């Protein structure tokens, strides 16, 4: 008998039929003798619709800043609808079930409305409910603050609720049910060859999630990564038939990801909407990047990549990449700082760029990965605008109209399809 925490996303509870399908699975687990805690998202696009409603009533789009407390009251209602409906459906399916709001489940957060952080999970009532032979259904994405206000955890926050509860309860399994089959080597809509990654480490998954892989919330994976690490399985709630209860389907996010020694890259992710700023003829020396980056940080502009290159006249060229939304602000500040430093003031920019991340623990300390990536992109005729690395990733900026070609070239170049297909063949414990 195991304790399972299962989270179901918006599409998985998006209609009465989907709710019944979830109820049937939960009731089956109960009949097998497992204890189940379910975390639900709001049905379908409910959260988006509630945000639109608020904007219409307020007459402007800035409800999060103008009415943070009421936005949390409003948005927390989405998950309350699905939790109550699911509880009814599970009872109809022959198991006992009871719904609990985040506040009733004692998910305690800080007071930061609309993007609160969990500070403590007491979960006494969840535990009591389960010990009483009842399925506990907890509203995802919400909690109660230390000042007793209702809070929400930010978009996509139900994943975080599930991981936090699984940790607090010492669950045997934490399963994130979604509308895709798992974490793919690349978005299958962009690269038809993409395959499911059977096992991935937390740090790789955090990097992929932050770089645009949408299946799981980076914050939730990060929480799962804390010691002792919590294994998280990501799988589809739409599978029916004999495979439905296969405990090995989907992707396992684990601290012990059976790495193949020849596996360099585990997966790719990408995001559009980046820009590059080129600042010419700045004075050489540490003061230039220090002041430039300091001023941008003070203005809340986050700089993704930085490179400095010497010019023939002894001055330097500083290249900065930023989110497209931050470009205007970055340009203005860079001009001020350049003037103060006595720079030439010449500036160029490139917009319409995409950021591609190649992620893999296997690249750490291995020579030639860079070269292999560049070779693949050069052969595909893709222009690379900027690069940077960390110990488990290489990040490249390419023109957005070449993003799909770049992803396909890298996916082929690092033979990701073949490697995900035969994960166990040459597996070594890593
Ligand atoms: N319903 C919330 C959202 O749409 C939270 C979640 O689904 O995780 O962002
Ligand atoms: Mg989600």
mmCIF file of C-alpha atoms in Angstrom, residues 150-416:
data_model
loop_
_atom_site.group_PDB
_atom_site.id
_atom_site.type_symbol
_atom_site.label_atom_id
_atom_site.label_comp_id
_atom_site.label_asym_id
_atom_site.label_seq_id
_atom_site.Cartn_x
_atom_site.Cartn_y
_atom_site.Cartn_z
ATOM 1 C CA UNK A 150 -5.859 33.771 0.444
ATOM 2 C CA UNK A 151 -2.887 33.727 -1.914
ATOM 3 C CA UNK A 152 -2.024 32.139 -5.259
ATOM 4 C CA UNK A 153 1.358 30.819 -6.323
ATOM 5 C CA UNK A 154 1.680 32.295 -9.823
ATOM 6 C CA UNK A 155 0.633 30.797 -13.158
ATOM 7 C CA UNK A 156 1.267 27.074 -13.390
ATOM 8 C CA UNK A 157 1.531 26.867 -9.602
ATOM 9 C CA UNK A 158 -0.454 23.656 -9.147
ATOM 10 C CA UNK A 159 2.669 21.633 -9.949
ATOM 11 C CA UNK A 160 4.329 23.319 -6.999
ATOM 12 C CA UNK A 161 1.396 22.487 -4.717
ATOM 13 C CA UNK A 162 1.701 18.812 -5.685
ATOM 14 C CA UNK A 163 5.448 18.624 -5.082
ATOM 15 C CA UNK A 164 5.194 20.512 -1.780
ATOM 16 C CA UNK A 165 2.434 18.194 -0.556
ATOM 17 C CA UNK A 166 4.273 15.063 -1.688
ATOM 18 C CA UNK A 167 7.277 16.210 0.320
ATOM 19 C CA UNK A 168 5.310 17.176 3.408
ATOM 20 C CA UNK A 169 3.384 13.887 3.427
ATOM 21 C CA UNK A 170 6.399 11.724 2.615
ATOM 22 C CA UNK A 171 4.498 10.322 -0.385
ATOM 23 C CA UNK A 172 5.764 7.196 -2.110
ATOM 24 C CA UNK A 173 5.010 8.610 -5.547
ATOM 25 C CA UNK A 174 4.406 12.062 -6.998
ATOM 26 C CA UNK A 175 2.707 11.931 -10.401
ATOM 27 C CA UNK A 176 2.005 14.940 -12.609
ATOM 28 C CA UNK A 177 -0.737 14.064 -15.111
ATOM 29 C CA UNK A 178 -0.919 16.227 -18.198
ATOM 30 C CA UNK A 179 -2.077 16.201 -21.828
ATOM 31 C CA UNK A 180 1.218 15.036 -23.363
ATOM 32 C CA UNK A 181 2.998 11.719 -22.920
ATOM 33 C CA UNK A 182 5.945 13.041 -20.928
ATOM 34 C CA UNK A 183 8.964 15.301 -21.365
ATOM 35 C CA UNK A 184 10.196 15.191 -24.952
ATOM 36 C CA UNK A 185 13.724 15.595 -26.305
ATOM 37 C CA UNK A 186 12.302 18.669 -28.063
ATOM 38 C CA UNK A 187 8.839 20.117 -28.693
ATOM 39 C CA UNK A 188 7.306 17.483 -31.040
ATOM 40 C CA UNK A 189 5.339 20.195 -32.856
ATOM 41 C CA UNK A 190 8.646 21.693 -33.984
ATOM 42 C CA UNK A 191 10.681 18.531 -34.383
ATOM 43 C CA UNK A 192 8.545 15.565 -35.468
ATOM 44 C CA UNK A 193 11.383 13.180 -34.555
ATOM 45 C CA UNK A 194 11.246 14.159 -30.880
ATOM 46 C CA UNK A 195 11.018 11.277 -28.400
ATOM 47 C CA UNK A 196 10.030 10.915 -24.771
ATOM 48 C CA UNK A 197 12.934 11.182 -22.338
ATOM 49 C CA UNK A 198 12.496 8.203 -19.983
ATOM 50 C CA UNK A 199 14.610 9.620 -17.143
ATOM 51 C CA UNK A 200 16.007 13.088 -16.543
ATOM 52 C CA UNK A 201 17.721 14.748 -13.599
ATOM 53 C CA UNK A 202 16.118 17.595 -11.684
ATOM 54 C CA UNK A 203 18.776 20.105 -12.715
ATOM 55 C CA UNK A 204 18.362 19.257 -16.390
ATOM 56 C CA UNK A 205 14.592 19.547 -16.082
ATOM 57 C CA UNK A 206 14.822 22.918 -14.317
ATOM 58 C CA UNK A 207 17.016 24.195 -17.134
ATOM 59 C CA UNK A 208 14.635 22.888 -19.825
ATOM 60 C CA UNK A 209 11.586 24.327 -18.046
ATOM 61 C CA UNK A 210 13.253 27.726 -17.674
ATOM 62 C CA UNK A 211 14.249 27.664 -21.325
ATOM 63 C CA UNK A 212 10.748 27.148 -22.664
ATOM 64 C CA UNK A 213 9.739 23.490 -22.162
ATOM 65 C CA UNK A 214 6.184 23.981 -21.011
ATOM 66 C CA UNK A 215 5.163 20.683 -19.522
ATOM 67 C CA UNK A 216 6.304 21.340 -15.997
ATOM 68 C CA UNK A 217 6.792 24.398 -13.869
ATOM 69 C CA UNK A 218 10.487 25.072 -13.112
ATOM 70 C CA UNK A 219 9.703 26.114 -9.551
ATOM 71 C CA UNK A 220 8.071 22.779 -8.818
ATOM 72 C CA UNK A 221 11.050 20.823 -10.169
ATOM 73 C CA UNK A 222 13.369 23.007 -8.139
ATOM 74 C CA UNK A 223 11.404 22.175 -5.012
ATOM 75 C CA UNK A 224 11.638 18.498 -5.908
ATOM 76 C CA UNK A 225 15.411 18.819 -6.245
ATOM 77 C CA UNK A 226 16.043 19.813 -2.639
ATOM 78 C CA UNK A 227 17.673 17.168 -0.494
ATOM 79 C CA UNK A 228 16.485 14.475 -0.179
ATOM 80 C CA UNK A 229 15.387 14.703 -3.802
ATOM 81 C CA UNK A 230 11.832 13.707 -4.675
ATOM 82 C CA UNK A 231 11.184 11.616 -7.777
ATOM 83 C CA UNK A 232 8.455 13.112 -9.957
ATOM 84 C CA UNK A 233 6.772 11.252 -12.806
ATOM 85 C CA UNK A 234 5.250 13.271 -15.666
ATOM 86 C CA UNK A 235 2.682 11.342 -17.715
ATOM 87 C CA UNK A 236 -0.483 11.640 -19.761
ATOM 88 C CA UNK A 237 -3.951 11.378 -18.254
ATOM 89 C CA UNK A 238 -5.321 10.559 -21.710
ATOM 90 C CA UNK A 239 -3.872 7.050 -22.043
ATOM 91 C CA UNK A 240 -6.482 4.310 -21.804
ATOM 92 C CA UNK A 241 -6.333 0.542 -22.000
ATOM 93 C CA UNK A 242 -3.664 -1.815 -20.698
ATOM 94 C CA UNK A 243 -0.928 0.872 -20.665
ATOM 95 C CA UNK A 244 -2.909 3.180 -18.419
ATOM 96 C CA UNK A 245 -1.551 1.771 -15.173
ATOM 97 C CA UNK A 246 1.962 1.063 -16.484
ATOM 98 C CA UNK A 247 4.114 2.517 -13.704
ATOM 99 C CA UNK A 248 7.021 3.198 -16.066
ATOM 100 C CA UNK A 249 5.349 5.319 -18.716
ATOM 101 C CA UNK A 250 6.087 9.009 -19.189
ATOM 102 C CA UNK A 251 9.219 10.681 -17.836
ATOM 103 C CA UNK A 252 10.761 10.181 -14.405
ATOM 104 C CA UNK A 253 12.503 13.246 -13.001
ATOM 105 C CA UNK A 254 15.002 11.713 -10.648
ATOM 106 C CA UNK A 255 18.264 12.255 -8.898
ATOM 107 C CA UNK A 256 19.451 8.963 -10.321
ATOM 108 C CA UNK A 257 18.904 9.309 -14.045
ATOM 109 C CA UNK A 258 20.471 6.118 -15.567
ATOM 110 C CA UNK A 259 22.643 8.166 -17.870
ATOM 111 C CA UNK A 260 24.179 6.619 -20.911
ATOM 112 C CA UNK A 261 27.829 7.471 -21.023
ATOM 113 C CA UNK A 262 27.573 8.438 -24.674
ATOM 114 C CA UNK A 263 24.670 10.767 -24.002
ATOM 115 C CA UNK A 264 25.831 14.357 -24.260
ATOM 116 C CA UNK A 265 22.590 16.245 -24.681
ATOM 117 C CA UNK A 266 19.394 15.135 -22.948
ATOM 118 C CA UNK A 267 16.955 17.615 -24.459
ATOM 119 C CA UNK A 268 16.381 20.911 -26.241
ATOM 120 C CA UNK A 269 14.074 23.793 -25.431
ATOM 121 C CA UNK A 270 13.532 27.156 -27.056
ATOM 122 C CA UNK A 271 11.753 30.454 -26.616
ATOM 123 C CA UNK A 272 11.160 33.421 -28.899
ATOM 124 C CA UNK A 273 11.210 37.120 -28.108
ATOM 125 C CA UNK A 274 14.888 37.879 -27.474
ATOM 126 C CA UNK A 275 16.998 40.779 -28.679
ATOM 127 C CA UNK A 276 20.677 41.660 -28.825
ATOM 128 C CA UNK A 277 22.215 45.037 -28.128
ATOM 129 C CA UNK A 278 25.677 45.854 -29.494
ATOM 130 C CA UNK A 279 27.475 48.710 -27.761
ATOM 131 C CA UNK A 280 30.503 49.872 -29.739
ATOM 132 C CA UNK A 281 33.676 51.708 -28.778
ATOM 133 C CA UNK A 282 33.437 51.536 -25.009
ATOM 134 C CA UNK A 283 36.557 52.023 -22.887
ATOM 135 C CA UNK A 284 38.428 48.786 -22.128
ATOM 136 C CA UNK A 285 38.640 47.593 -18.514
ATOM 137 C CA UNK A 286 36.457 46.162 -15.811
ATOM 138 C CA UNK A 287 34.616 49.399 -15.156
ATOM 139 C CA UNK A 288 32.675 49.166 -18.426
ATOM 140 C CA UNK A 289 30.824 45.866 -17.889
ATOM 141 C CA UNK A 290 30.542 46.481 -14.155
ATOM 142 C CA UNK A 291 28.758 49.806 -14.530
ATOM 143 C CA UNK A 292 26.703 48.726 -17.500
ATOM 144 C CA UNK A 293 25.415 45.553 -15.857
ATOM 145 C CA UNK A 294 24.894 47.310 -12.532
ATOM 146 C CA UNK A 295 22.753 50.029 -14.083
ATOM 147 C CA UNK A 296 20.683 47.533 -16.059
ATOM 148 C CA UNK A 297 20.133 45.393 -12.973
ATOM 149 C CA UNK A 298 19.068 48.461 -10.958
ATOM 150 C CA UNK A 299 16.470 49.174 -13.641
ATOM 151 C CA UNK A 300 15.136 45.624 -13.415
ATOM 152 C CA UNK A 301 16.438 44.580 -16.840
ATOM 153 C CA UNK A 302 17.690 41.027 -16.740
ATOM 154 C CA UNK A 303 20.624 40.405 -19.040
ATOM 155 C CA UNK A 304 20.871 36.861 -20.372
ATOM 156 C CA UNK A 305 24.242 36.726 -22.142
ATOM 157 C CA UNK A 306 27.204 39.097 -22.108
ATOM 158 C CA UNK A 307 30.278 39.125 -24.324
ATOM 159 C CA UNK A 308 33.023 41.669 -24.541
ATOM 160 C CA UNK A 309 35.371 41.796 -27.513
ATOM 161 C CA UNK A 310 38.354 44.061 -28.130
ATOM 162 C CA UNK A 311 38.271 46.341 -31.163
ATOM 163 C CA UNK A 312 41.267 47.385 -33.297
ATOM 164 C CA UNK A 313 41.419 50.836 -31.656
ATOM 165 C CA UNK A 314 41.866 49.403 -28.161
ATOM 166 C CA UNK A 315 38.255 49.994 -27.223
ATOM 167 C CA UNK A 316 35.719 47.202 -26.678
ATOM 168 C CA UNK A 317 32.441 46.005 -28.111
ATOM 169 C CA UNK A 318 29.928 44.878 -25.493
ATOM 170 C CA UNK A 319 27.114 42.587 -26.600
ATOM 171 C CA UNK A 320 24.149 42.030 -24.327
ATOM 172 C CA UNK A 321 21.104 39.875 -24.918
ATOM 173 C CA UNK A 322 17.818 40.721 -23.242
ATOM 174 C CA UNK A 323 14.126 39.866 -23.511
ATOM 175 C CA UNK A 324 12.512 41.789 -26.364
ATOM 176 C CA UNK A 325 10.140 43.509 -23.898
ATOM 177 C CA UNK A 326 13.144 44.935 -22.073
ATOM 178 C CA UNK A 327 14.920 46.236 -25.177
ATOM 179 C CA UNK A 328 13.674 49.836 -25.111
ATOM 180 C CA UNK A 329 14.588 50.217 -21.450
ATOM 181 C CA UNK A 330 17.962 48.523 -21.944
ATOM 182 C CA UNK A 331 18.771 50.797 -24.898
ATOM 183 C CA UNK A 332 17.986 53.923 -22.903
ATOM 184 C CA UNK A 333 20.073 52.901 -19.911
ATOM 185 C CA UNK A 334 22.958 51.658 -22.030
ATOM 186 C CA UNK A 335 23.103 55.037 -23.780
ATOM 187 C CA UNK A 336 23.278 56.879 -20.454
ATOM 188 C CA UNK A 337 26.005 54.625 -19.081
ATOM 189 C CA UNK A 338 27.995 54.765 -22.341
ATOM 190 C CA UNK A 339 27.939 58.564 -22.208
ATOM 191 C CA UNK A 340 29.071 58.534 -18.578
ATOM 192 C CA UNK A 341 31.921 56.140 -19.372
ATOM 193 C CA UNK A 342 33.039 58.312 -22.294
ATOM 194 C CA UNK A 343 32.089 55.751 -24.911
ATOM 195 C CA UNK A 344 31.568 56.327 -28.605
ATOM 196 C CA UNK A 345 27.836 55.942 -28.167
ATOM 197 C CA UNK A 346 27.372 53.885 -31.348
ATOM 198 C CA UNK A 347 24.754 51.214 -30.833
ATOM 199 C CA UNK A 348 23.219 48.470 -32.926
ATOM 200 C CA UNK A 349 20.560 45.942 -32.219
ATOM 201 C CA UNK A 350 19.062 42.722 -33.539
ATOM 202 C CA UNK A 351 15.514 41.772 -32.720
ATOM 203 C CA UNK A 352 13.373 38.743 -33.517
ATOM 204 C CA UNK A 353 15.759 36.280 -31.938
ATOM 205 C CA UNK A 354 15.078 32.919 -30.311
ATOM 206 C CA UNK A 355 17.002 31.375 -27.469
ATOM 207 C CA UNK A 356 17.760 27.687 -27.797
ATOM 208 C CA UNK A 357 19.076 25.677 -24.864
ATOM 209 C CA UNK A 358 20.861 22.346 -25.288
ATOM 210 C CA UNK A 359 20.691 20.678 -21.915
ATOM 211 C CA UNK A 360 22.563 17.639 -20.696
ATOM 212 C CA UNK A 361 24.616 16.580 -17.721
ATOM 213 C CA UNK A 362 26.750 14.618 -20.166
ATOM 214 C CA UNK A 363 28.345 17.761 -21.592
ATOM 215 C CA UNK A 364 29.964 18.684 -18.325
ATOM 216 C CA UNK A 365 33.728 18.555 -18.807
ATOM 217 C CA UNK A 366 33.459 17.030 -22.275
ATOM 218 C CA UNK A 367 35.373 18.757 -25.070
ATOM 219 C CA UNK A 368 33.923 19.302 -28.523
ATOM 220 C CA UNK A 369 30.252 19.802 -27.680
ATOM 221 C CA UNK A 370 30.351 23.417 -28.752
ATOM 222 C CA UNK A 371 32.029 22.471 -32.001
ATOM 223 C CA UNK A 372 29.457 19.782 -32.665
ATOM 224 C CA UNK A 373 26.599 22.251 -32.125
ATOM 225 C CA UNK A 374 28.181 24.841 -34.405
ATOM 226 C CA UNK A 375 28.874 22.254 -37.092
ATOM 227 C CA UNK A 376 25.220 21.136 -37.060
ATOM 228 C CA UNK A 377 23.990 24.722 -37.294
ATOM 229 C CA UNK A 378 26.490 25.721 -39.959
ATOM 230 C CA UNK A 379 25.501 22.761 -42.128
ATOM 231 C CA UNK A 380 21.862 23.844 -41.771
ATOM 232 C CA UNK A 381 22.729 27.434 -42.707
ATOM 233 C CA UNK A 382 21.629 28.839 -39.341
ATOM 234 C CA UNK A 383 23.222 32.063 -38.164
ATOM 235 C CA UNK A 384 24.245 32.073 -34.497
ATOM 236 C CA UNK A 385 23.980 35.524 -32.892
ATOM 237 C CA UNK A 386 25.305 34.712 -29.432
ATOM 238 C CA UNK A 387 26.285 31.779 -27.222
ATOM 239 C CA UNK A 388 26.830 31.055 -23.576
ATOM 240 C CA UNK A 389 27.369 27.956 -21.455
ATOM 241 C CA UNK A 390 26.846 26.536 -18.021
ATOM 242 C CA UNK A 391 28.111 23.188 -16.812
ATOM 243 C CA UNK A 392 24.981 21.416 -18.100
ATOM 244 C CA UNK A 393 23.851 23.628 -20.966
ATOM 245 C CA UNK A 394 24.777 25.550 -24.071
ATOM 246 C CA UNK A 395 22.541 28.449 -24.977
ATOM 247 C CA UNK A 396 22.412 29.864 -28.501
ATOM 248 C CA UNK A 397 20.620 32.864 -29.927
ATOM 249 C CA UNK A 398 19.385 32.427 -33.486
ATOM 250 C CA UNK A 399 16.984 34.344 -35.764
ATOM 251 C CA UNK A 400 13.425 33.285 -34.896
ATOM 252 C CA UNK A 401 12.653 32.487 -38.530
ATOM 253 C CA UNK A 402 15.396 29.846 -38.330
ATOM 254 C CA UNK A 403 14.388 28.461 -34.940
ATOM 255 C CA UNK A 404 12.728 25.284 -36.229
ATOM 256 C CA UNK A 405 15.608 24.532 -38.594
ATOM 257 C CA UNK A 406 18.082 25.060 -35.773
ATOM 258 C CA UNK A 407 16.158 22.740 -33.442
ATOM 259 C CA UNK A 408 15.963 20.031 -36.088
ATOM 260 C CA UNK A 409 19.654 20.367 -36.926
ATOM 261 C CA UNK A 410 20.680 20.090 -33.278
ATOM 262 C CA UNK A 411 18.235 17.250 -32.604
ATOM 263 C CA UNK A 412 19.742 15.319 -35.539
ATOM 264 C CA UNK A 413 23.315 16.378 -34.814
ATOM 265 C CA UNK A 414 23.196 14.991 -31.290
ATOM 266 C CA UNK A 415 21.101 11.940 -32.393
ATOM 267 C CA UNK A 416 18.497 12.591 -29.721
#
